[in-house]
Structure formats: structure tokens, C-alpha cells
Short mmCIF file of C-alpha atoms and ligand atoms in Angstrom, two decimals:
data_model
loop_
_atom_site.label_atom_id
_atom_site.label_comp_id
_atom_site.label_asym_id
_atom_site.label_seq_id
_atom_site.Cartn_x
_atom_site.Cartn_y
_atom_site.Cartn_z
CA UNK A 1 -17.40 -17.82 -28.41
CA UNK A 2 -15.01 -19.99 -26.62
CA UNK A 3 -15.63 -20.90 -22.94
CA UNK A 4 -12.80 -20.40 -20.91
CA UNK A 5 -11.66 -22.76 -17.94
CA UNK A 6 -11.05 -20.07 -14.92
CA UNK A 7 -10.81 -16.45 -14.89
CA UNK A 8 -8.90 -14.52 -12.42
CA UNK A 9 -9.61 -11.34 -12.11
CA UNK A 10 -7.01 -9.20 -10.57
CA UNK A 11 -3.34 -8.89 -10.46
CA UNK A 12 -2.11 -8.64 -7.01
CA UNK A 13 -0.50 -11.48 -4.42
CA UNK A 14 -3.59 -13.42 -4.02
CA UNK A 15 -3.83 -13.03 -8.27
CA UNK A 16 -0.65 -14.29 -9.97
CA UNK A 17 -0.82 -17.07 -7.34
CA UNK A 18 -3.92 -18.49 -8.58
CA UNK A 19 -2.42 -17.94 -12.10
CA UNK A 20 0.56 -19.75 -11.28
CA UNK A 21 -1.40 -22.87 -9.44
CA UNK A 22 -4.11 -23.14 -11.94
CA UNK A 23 -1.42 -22.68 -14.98
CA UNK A 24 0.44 -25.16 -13.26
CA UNK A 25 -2.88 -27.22 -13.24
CA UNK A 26 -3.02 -27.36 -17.19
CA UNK A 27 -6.07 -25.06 -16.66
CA UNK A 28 -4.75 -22.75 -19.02
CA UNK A 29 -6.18 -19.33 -17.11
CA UNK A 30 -6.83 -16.00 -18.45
CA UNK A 31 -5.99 -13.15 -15.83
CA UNK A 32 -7.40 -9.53 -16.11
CA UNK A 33 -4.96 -7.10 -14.43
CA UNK A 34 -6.88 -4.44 -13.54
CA UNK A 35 -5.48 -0.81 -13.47
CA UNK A 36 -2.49 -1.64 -11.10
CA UNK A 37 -0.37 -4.76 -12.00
CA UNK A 38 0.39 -6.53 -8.77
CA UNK A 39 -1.93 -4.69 -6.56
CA UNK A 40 -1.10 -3.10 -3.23
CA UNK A 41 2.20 -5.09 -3.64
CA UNK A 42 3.17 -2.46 -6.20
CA UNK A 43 2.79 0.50 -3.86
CA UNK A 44 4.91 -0.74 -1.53
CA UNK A 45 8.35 0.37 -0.81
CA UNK A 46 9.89 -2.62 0.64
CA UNK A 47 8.55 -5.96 1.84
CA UNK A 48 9.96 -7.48 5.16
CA UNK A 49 7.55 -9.84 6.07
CA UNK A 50 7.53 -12.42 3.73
CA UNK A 51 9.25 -15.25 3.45
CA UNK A 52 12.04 -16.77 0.97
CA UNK A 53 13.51 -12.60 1.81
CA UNK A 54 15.25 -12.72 4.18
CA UNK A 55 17.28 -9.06 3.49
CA UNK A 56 13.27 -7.53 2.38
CA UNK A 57 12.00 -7.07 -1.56
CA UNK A 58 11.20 -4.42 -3.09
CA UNK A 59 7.56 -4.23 -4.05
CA UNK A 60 8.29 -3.75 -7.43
CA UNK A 61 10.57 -7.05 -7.69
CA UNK A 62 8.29 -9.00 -5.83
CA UNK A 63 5.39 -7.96 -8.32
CA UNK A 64 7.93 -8.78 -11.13
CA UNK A 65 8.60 -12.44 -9.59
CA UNK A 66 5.13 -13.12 -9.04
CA UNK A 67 4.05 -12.27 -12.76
CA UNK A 68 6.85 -14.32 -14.10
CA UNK A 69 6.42 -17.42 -11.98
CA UNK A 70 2.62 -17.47 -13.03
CA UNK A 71 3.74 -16.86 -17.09
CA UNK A 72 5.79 -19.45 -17.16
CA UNK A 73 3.61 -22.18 -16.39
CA UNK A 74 1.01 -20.32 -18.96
CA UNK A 75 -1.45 -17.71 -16.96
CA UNK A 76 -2.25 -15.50 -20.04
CA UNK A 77 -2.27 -11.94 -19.31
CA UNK A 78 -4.89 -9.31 -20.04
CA UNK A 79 -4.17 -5.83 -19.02
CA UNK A 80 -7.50 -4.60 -19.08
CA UNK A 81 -10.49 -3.72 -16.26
CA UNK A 82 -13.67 -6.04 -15.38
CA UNK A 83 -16.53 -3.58 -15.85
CA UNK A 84 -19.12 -6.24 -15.50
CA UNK A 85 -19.66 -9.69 -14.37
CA UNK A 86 -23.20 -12.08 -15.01
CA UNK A 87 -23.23 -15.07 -12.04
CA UNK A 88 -26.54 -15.36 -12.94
CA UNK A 89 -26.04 -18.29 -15.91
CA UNK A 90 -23.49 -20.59 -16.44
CA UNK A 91 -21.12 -20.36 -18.11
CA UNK A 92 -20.79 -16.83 -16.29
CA UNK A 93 -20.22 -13.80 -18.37
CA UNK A 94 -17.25 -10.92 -17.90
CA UNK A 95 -17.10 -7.90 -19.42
CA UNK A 96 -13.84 -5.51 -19.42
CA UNK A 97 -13.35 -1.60 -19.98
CA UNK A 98 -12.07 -2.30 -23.41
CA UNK A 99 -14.71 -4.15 -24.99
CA UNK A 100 -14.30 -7.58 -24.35
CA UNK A 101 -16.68 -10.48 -23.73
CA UNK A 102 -15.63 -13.71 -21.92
CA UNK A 103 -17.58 -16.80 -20.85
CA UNK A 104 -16.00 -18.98 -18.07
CA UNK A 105 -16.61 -22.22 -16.42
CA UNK A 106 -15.23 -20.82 -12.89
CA UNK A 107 -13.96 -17.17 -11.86
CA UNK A 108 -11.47 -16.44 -8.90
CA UNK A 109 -12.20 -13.21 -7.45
CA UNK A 110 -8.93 -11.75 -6.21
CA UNK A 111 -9.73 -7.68 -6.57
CA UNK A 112 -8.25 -6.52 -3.34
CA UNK A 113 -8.76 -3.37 -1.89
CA UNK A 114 -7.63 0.92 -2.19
CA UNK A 115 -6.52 3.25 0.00
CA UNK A 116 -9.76 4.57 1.50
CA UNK A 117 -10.10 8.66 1.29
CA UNK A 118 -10.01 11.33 4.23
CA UNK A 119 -12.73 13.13 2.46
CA UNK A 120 -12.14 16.54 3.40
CA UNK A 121 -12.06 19.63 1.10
CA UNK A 122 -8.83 20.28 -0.78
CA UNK A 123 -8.04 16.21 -0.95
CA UNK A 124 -9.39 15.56 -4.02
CA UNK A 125 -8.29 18.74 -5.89
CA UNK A 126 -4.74 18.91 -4.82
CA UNK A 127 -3.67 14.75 -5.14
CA UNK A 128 -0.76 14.99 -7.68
CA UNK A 129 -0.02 18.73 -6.09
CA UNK A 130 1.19 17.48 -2.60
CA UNK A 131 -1.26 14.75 -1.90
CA UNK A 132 -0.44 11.06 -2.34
CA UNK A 133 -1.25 7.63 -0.57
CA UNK A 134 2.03 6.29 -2.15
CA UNK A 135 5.11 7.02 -0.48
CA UNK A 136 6.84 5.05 -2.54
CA UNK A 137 5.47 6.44 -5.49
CA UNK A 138 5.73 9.45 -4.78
CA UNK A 139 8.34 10.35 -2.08
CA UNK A 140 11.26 11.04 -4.51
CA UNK A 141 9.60 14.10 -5.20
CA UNK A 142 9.35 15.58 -1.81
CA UNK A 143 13.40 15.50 -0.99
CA UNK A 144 14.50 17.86 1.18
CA UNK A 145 10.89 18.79 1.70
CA UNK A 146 8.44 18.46 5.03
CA UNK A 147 5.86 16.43 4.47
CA UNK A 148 2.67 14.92 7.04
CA UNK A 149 1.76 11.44 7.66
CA UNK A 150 -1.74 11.33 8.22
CA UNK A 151 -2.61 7.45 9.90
CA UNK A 152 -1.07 5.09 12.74
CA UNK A 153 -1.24 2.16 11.43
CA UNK A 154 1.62 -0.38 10.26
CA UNK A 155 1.09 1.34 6.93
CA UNK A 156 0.93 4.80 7.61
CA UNK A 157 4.15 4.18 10.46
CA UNK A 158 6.25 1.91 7.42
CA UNK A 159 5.54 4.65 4.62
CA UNK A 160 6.57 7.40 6.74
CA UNK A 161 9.73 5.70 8.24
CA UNK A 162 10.29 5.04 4.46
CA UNK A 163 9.80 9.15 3.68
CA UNK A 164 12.33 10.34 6.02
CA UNK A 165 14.85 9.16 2.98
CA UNK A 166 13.68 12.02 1.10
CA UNK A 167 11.87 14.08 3.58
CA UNK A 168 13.62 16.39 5.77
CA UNK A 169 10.93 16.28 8.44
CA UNK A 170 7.98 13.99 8.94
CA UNK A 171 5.04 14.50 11.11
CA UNK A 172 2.79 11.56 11.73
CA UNK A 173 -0.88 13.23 12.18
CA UNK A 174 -3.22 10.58 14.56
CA UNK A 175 -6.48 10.94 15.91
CA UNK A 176 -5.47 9.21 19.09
CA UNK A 177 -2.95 9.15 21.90
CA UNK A 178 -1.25 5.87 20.66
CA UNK A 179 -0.47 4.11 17.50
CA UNK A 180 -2.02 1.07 16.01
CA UNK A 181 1.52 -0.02 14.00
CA UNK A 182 3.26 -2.96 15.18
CA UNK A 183 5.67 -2.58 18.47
CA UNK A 184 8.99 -2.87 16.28
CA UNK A 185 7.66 -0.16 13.74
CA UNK A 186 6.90 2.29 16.81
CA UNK A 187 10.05 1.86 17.81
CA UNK A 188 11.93 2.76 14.68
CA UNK A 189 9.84 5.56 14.25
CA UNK A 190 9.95 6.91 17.52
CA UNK A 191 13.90 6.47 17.53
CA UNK A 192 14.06 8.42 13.79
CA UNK A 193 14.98 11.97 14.68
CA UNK A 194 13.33 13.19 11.44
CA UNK A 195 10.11 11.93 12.97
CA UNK A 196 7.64 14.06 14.82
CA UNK A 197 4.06 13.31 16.33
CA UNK A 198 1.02 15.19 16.78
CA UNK A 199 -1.68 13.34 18.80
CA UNK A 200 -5.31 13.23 19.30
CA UNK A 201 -6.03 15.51 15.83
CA UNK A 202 -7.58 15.20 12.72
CA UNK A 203 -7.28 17.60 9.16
CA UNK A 204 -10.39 19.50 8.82
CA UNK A 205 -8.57 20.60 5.11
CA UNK A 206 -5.75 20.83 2.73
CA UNK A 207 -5.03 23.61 1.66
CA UNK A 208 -2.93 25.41 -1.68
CA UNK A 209 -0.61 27.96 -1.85
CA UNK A 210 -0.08 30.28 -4.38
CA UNK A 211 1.24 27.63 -7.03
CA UNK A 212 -1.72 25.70 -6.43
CA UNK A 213 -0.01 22.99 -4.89
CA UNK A 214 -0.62 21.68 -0.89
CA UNK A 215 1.69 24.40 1.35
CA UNK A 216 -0.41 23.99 4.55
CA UNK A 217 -3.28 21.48 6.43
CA UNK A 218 -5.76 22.75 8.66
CA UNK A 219 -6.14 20.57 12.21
CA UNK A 220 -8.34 20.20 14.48
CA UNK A 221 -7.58 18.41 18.25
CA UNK A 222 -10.07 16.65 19.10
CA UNK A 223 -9.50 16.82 22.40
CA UNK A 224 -9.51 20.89 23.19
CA UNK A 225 -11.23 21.32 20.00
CA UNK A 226 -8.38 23.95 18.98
CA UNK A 227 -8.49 24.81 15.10
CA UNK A 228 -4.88 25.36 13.48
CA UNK A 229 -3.12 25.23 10.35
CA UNK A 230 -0.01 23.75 10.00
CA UNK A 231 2.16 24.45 6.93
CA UNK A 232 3.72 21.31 5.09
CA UNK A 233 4.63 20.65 0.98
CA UNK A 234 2.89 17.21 1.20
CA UNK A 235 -0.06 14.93 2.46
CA UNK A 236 0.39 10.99 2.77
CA UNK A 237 -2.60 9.81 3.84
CA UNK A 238 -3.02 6.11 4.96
CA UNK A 239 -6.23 5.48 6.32
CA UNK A 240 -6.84 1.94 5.64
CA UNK A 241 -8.41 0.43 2.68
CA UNK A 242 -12.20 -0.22 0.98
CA UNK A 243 -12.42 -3.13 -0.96
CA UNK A 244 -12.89 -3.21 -5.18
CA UNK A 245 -16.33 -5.34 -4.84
CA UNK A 246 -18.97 -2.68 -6.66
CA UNK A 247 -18.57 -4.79 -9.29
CA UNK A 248 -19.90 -7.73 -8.01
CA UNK A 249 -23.34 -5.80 -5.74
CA UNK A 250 -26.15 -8.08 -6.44
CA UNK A 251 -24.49 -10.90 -8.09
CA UNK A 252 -22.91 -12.67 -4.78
CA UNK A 253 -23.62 -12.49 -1.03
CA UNK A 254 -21.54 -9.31 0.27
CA UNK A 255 -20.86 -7.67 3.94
CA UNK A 256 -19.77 -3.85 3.81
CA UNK A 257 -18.50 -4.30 0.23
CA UNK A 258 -16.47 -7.56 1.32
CA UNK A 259 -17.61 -10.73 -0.40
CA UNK A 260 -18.51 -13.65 1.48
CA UNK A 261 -16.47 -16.80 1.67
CA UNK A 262 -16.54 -20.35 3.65
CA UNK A 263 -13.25 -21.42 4.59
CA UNK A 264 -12.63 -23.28 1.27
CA UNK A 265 -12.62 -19.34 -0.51
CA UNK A 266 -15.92 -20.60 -2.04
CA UNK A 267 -18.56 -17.53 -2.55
CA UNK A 268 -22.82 -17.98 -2.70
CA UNK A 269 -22.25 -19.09 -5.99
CA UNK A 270 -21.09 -22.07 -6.86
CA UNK A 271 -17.77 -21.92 -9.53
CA UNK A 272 -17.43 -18.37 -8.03
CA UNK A 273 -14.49 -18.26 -5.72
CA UNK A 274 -12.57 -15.18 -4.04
CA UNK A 275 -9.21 -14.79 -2.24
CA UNK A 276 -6.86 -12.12 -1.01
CA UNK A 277 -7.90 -8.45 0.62
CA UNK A 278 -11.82 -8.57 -1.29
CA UNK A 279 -12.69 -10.97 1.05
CA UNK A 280 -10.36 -10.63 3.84
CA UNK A 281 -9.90 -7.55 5.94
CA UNK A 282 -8.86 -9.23 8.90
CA UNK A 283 -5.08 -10.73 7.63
CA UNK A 284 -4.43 -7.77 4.91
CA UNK A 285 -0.76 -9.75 4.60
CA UNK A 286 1.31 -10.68 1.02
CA UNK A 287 1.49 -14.11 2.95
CA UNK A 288 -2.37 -14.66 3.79
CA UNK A 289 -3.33 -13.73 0.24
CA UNK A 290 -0.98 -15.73 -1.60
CA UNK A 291 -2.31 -18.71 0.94
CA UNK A 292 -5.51 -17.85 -0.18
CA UNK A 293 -4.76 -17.57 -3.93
CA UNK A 294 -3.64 -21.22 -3.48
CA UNK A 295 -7.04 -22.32 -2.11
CA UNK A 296 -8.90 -20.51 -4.41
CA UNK A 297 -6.89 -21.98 -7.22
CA UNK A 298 -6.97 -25.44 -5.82
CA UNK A 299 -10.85 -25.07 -5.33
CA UNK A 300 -11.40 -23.93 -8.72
CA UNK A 301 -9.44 -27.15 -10.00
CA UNK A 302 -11.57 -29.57 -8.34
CA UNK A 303 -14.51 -27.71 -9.48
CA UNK A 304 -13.86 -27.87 -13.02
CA UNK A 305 -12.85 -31.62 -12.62
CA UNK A 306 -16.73 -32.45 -11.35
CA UNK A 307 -17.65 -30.70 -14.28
CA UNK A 308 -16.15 -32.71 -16.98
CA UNK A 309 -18.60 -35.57 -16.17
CA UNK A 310 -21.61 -33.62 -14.22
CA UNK A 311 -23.65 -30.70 -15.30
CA UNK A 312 -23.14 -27.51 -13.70
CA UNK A 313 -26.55 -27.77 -12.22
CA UNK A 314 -25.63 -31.33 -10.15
CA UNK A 315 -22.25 -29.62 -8.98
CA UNK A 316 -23.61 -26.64 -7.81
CA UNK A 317 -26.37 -28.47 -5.98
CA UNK A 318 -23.78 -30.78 -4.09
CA UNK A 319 -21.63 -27.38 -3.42
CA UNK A 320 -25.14 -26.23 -1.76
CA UNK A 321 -25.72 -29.08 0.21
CA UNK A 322 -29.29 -29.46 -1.70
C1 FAD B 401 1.62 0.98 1.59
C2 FAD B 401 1.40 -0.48 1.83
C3 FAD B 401 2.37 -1.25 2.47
C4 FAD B 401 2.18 -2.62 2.68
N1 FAD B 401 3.19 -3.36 3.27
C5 FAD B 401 3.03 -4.70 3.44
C6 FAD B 401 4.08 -5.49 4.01
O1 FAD B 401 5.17 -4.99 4.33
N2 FAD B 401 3.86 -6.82 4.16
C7 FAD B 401 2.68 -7.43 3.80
O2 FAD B 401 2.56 -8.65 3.95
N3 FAD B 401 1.66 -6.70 3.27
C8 FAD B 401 1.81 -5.36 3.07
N4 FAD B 401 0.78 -4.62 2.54
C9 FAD B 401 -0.50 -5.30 2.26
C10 FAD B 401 -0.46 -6.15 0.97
O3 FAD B 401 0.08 -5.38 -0.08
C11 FAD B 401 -1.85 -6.64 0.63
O4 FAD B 401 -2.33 -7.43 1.71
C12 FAD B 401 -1.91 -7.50 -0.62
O5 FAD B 401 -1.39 -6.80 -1.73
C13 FAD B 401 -3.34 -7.91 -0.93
O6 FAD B 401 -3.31 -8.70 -2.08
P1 FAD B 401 -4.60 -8.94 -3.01
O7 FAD B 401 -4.11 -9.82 -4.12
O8 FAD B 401 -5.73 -9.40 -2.20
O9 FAD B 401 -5.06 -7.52 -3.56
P2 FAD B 401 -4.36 -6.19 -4.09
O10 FAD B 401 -2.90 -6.20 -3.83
O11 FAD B 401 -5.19 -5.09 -3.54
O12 FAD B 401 -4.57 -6.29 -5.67
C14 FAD B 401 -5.85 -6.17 -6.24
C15 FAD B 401 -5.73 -6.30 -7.74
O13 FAD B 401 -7.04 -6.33 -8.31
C16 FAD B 401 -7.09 -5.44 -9.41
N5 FAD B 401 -8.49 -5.04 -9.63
C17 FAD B 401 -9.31 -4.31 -8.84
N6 FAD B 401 -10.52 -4.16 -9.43
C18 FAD B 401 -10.45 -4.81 -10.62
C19 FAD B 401 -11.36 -5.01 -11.70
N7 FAD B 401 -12.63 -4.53 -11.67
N8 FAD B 401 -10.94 -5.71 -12.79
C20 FAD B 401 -9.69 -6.23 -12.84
N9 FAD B 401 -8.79 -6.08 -11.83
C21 FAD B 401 -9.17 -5.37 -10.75
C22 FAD B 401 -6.14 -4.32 -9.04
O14 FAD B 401 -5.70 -3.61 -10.20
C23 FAD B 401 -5.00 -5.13 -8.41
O15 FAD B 401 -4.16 -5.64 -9.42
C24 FAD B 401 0.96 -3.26 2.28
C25 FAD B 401 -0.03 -2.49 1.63
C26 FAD B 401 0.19 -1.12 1.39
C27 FAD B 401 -0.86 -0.32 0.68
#
């Protein structure tokens, strides 16, 4: 079995950028998509925020953009799912969904993170009937509909701003008295007329109508403690994220499902490096992760050039400080 130079699993921001440096590098890298090509990236409606767009992107070209900068400079492409890694030998070991093998000199880790789940009955039964954490996905097919927001964050505020297009009313569900969203996203949403509030509640449930799709959620205010339902044809929730480490349990140093980095995007083991949302949930920007795709990449480059004269052993006992 060949060994290859550096594997990348994962195809969002921080992904395709270390495909695109370490292609550009002559490395000649192998990147495993995972189930959604170009990550969180590809959820999202439109992209203000980063630069080189100055009139926004839409997720979907951004995603396109990315994948074809890091192809043309070689990144090959797998669209398949890591099931398995081994850090504990080197060459490490990867194993996908569909069957295949690998051994690799270096690995960047760039699996992100998902939208994390209310966890309340009727949310798991009735996503695809009424319940989505993709507005932009999704949204088309509530026109002329009302629809909840369920979050206050810059996600949950952005995605419902973004649903009023189809929507003829949305109503932003938050467990507190303020939102978390930036200042100029409050204010768009607050001046939207098809925007309403409800404060200081939670859903206790979703619930179906007759057609077995979502037609009403049950709330609870957690202030007065007053039960209610509240009748609606859809459920956006956006809740924050949990990142896509189970994967790697055991096999690197980990904190609440984050890996661990230094500063250099270098994990516990050495030839193991991570960037993006999997080991950042502080920046959770298009902009940080692609910065830390580069450094990842960049890392990985200078690892592999101690290796052509040093045994993995010496390297990684350098990288340790030993
Ligand atoms: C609704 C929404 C709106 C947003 N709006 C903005 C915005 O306006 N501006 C901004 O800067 N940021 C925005 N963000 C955040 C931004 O999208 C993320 O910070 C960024 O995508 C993180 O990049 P990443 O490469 O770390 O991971 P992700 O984008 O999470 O990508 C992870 C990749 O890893 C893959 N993967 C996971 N597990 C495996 C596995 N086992 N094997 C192989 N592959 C795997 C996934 O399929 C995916 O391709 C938004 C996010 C959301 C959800």
C-alpha cells in the first residue's frame, strides 16, 4: 500500500484551504469530504463577512470557489466518510465508510462542527415534516407560511432575517430577555416587520397535525412557568454547534469533544494537526478557519520536510520537547 504525504479530512473552509496550500506545496494531498462538501459554508444562505466580497457570496459559490482553487493546484478529492483513524503507529492509518484503507505520513484534522439538537420530543420524528436547522436549505418550502426561529444568536438572527423571503411571519423563540446576535443583525431584525419575538421561553415539544407534519410547538416561559402551544408550519432551530471529534476519542488529547491544539494547530500527536471549528469554538468564522487551514497546511509541510532525512521517531521527539 502506498503511503500518502497528508490527509485532510474534511471539506469545509478550514479543508479546501489546506488542500489548496499543501497542493500548492507539491504535497500532492488526498481530501476526504465527508457527508457535506464545504461544511457549514454550504448551509449558509449568504456570506457577508468575508473578505475579497464585498456585495456578500452565496454559500454555495463560495463552497464552489474554494473546491476549485484547491483542484487546481492538485488536492485529490474523495467523497467519502472517515469511520476510523489509528495515531497509534506511524505511518497513521484511516479508514472511510466505503471501504477504504489509507496510510499517511501527516493528517490535518479539519472536521468542524453540526448544529447541536433541542432534544425534545417530536424533534427528531418530524425533521423533514417542518423541522430544519437549514434555512437556506430549506426555506423555499415554507413560502407564504409562518414559521419559528428557535435561538438568538448571529445564526439563528441571520437565518431568520433570511426566512422572512419566504416566510410570511417569523417568530424568533429565546430563552432570555436579550439576544446574543451581533448589534447590526438586531437591528435588521428588529426593524423587519415580518419579525416577531417571544422572550424568556423555551419548546417543551413539537408537535404534528393531522398530515403528520409540525402545525404547532408547545412553550414554556421560564419565567411564570406558563405552558402554551403555539401553532406554526415550521421549526428552525439554531442552537449552536457540537463538534465531529467521536472519531478521534482516545487517539488525541480532547476537551468536551474539541481537540487540543498549541498555537501552531499542532495536536498531542506529532504529524497530527487540526484547524477550523473541531478545534476552535471560540472564532466559529469562514475567515479564522481558512487562517487556520493555512497553518495547519504550512505545519504539515515543514513536518514532512524533517521527515525526508529524520525518522519519525527523532521528529516527533523534537515536536515533544524530549
Ligand atoms: C447557518 C450558518 C450561518 C453562518 N454564517 C456565517 C457567516 O456569515 N460568516 C462566517 O464567517 N461564518 C459563518 N458561519 C460559520 C462558518 O460556516 C464556520 O465557521 C465554518 O464553516 C467552519 O469551517 P470548518 O472547515 O472548520 O468546518 P465545517 O464548515 O463544519 O466543515 C466540516 C467538514 O468536515 C466534514 N466531516 C465531518 N466529519 C467527517 C468525517 N468523519 N470524515 C470526513 N469528513 C468529515 C463535513 O462533512 C464538512 O465537510 C455560519 C454557520 C452556519 C451554520
Amino acid at each position: 500500500m502506498s503511503v500518502e504525504n497528508v490527509i485532510i479530512i474534511g471539506s469545509g473552509p478550514a479543508g479546501f484551504t489546506a488542500g489548496l496550500y499543501t497542493s500548492r506545496a507539491q504535497l500532492n494531498p488526498l481530501l476526504i469530504t465527508g457527508n457535506e462538501i464545504g461544511g457549514q459554508v454550504a448551509l449558509t444562505n449568504e456570506i457577508e463577512n468575508y473578505p475579497g466580497f464585498p456585495d456578500g457570496v452565496t454559500g454555495g459559490e463560495l463552497v464552489e470557489r474554494f473546491q476549485k482553487q484547491a483542484e487546481r493546484f492538485g488536492t485529490r478529492i474523495e467523497y467519502d466518510y472517515v469511520s476510523e483513524v489509528d495515531f497509534s503507529e506511524h505511518p497513521f492509518t484511516i479508514r472511510t465508510q466505503f471501504g477504504s484503507e489509507y496510510k499517511t505520513k501527516s493528517v490535518i484534522i479539519s472536521t468542524g462542527a453540526t448544529p447541536r439538537k433541542l432534544q425534545i420530543p417530536g424533534e427528531e420524528e418530524l425533521t423533514g415534516r417542518g423541522v430544519s436547522y437549514c434555512g437556506t436549505c430549506d426555506g423555499f418550502f415554507f413560502r407564504g407560511k409562518e414559521v419559528v426561529v428557535i435561538g438568538g444568536g448571529d445564526s439563528a438572527i441571520e437565518e431568520g432575517i433570511f426566512l422572512t423571503r419566504f416566510a410570511t411571519k417569523v417568530t424568533v423563540i429565546h430563552r432570555r430577555d436579550e439576544l446574543r446576535a451581533s448589534k447590526i443583525l438586531q437591528k435588521r431584525a428588529f426593524e423587519n416587520e415580518k419579525m416577531a419575538f417571544i422572550w424568556d421561553t423555551i419548546p417543551l415539544s413539537i408537535n404534528a397535525g393531522e398530515n403528520g407534519a409540525v402545525n404547532s410547538v408547545t412553550l414554556k416561559n421560564v419565567k411564570t412557568d406558563e405552558v402554551s402551544d403555539f401553532p406554526t408550519d415550521g421549526v428552525f432551530i439554531f442552537i449552536g454547534h457540537a463538534p465531529n471529534g467521536q472519531i478521534f476519542d482516545g487517539q488525541l488529547d480532547m476537551v468536551d469533544g474539541y481537540v487540543v491544539t498549541d498555537k501552531y494547530m499542532h495536536t498531542s500527536i506529532p504529524g497530527v494537526f487540526a484547524a477550523g471549528e473541531i478545534q476552535d469554538n471560540r472564532f466559529r468564522q469562514v475567515a479564522s478557519s481558512v487562517g487556520q487551514g493555512t497553518q495547519a497546511a504550512m505545519e504539515a509541510e515543514k513536518f514532512l520536510l524533517e521527515l525526508e532525512d529524520r525518522t519519525y521517531e527523532d521528529v516527533a521527539a523534537e515536536l515533544s520537547g524530549a
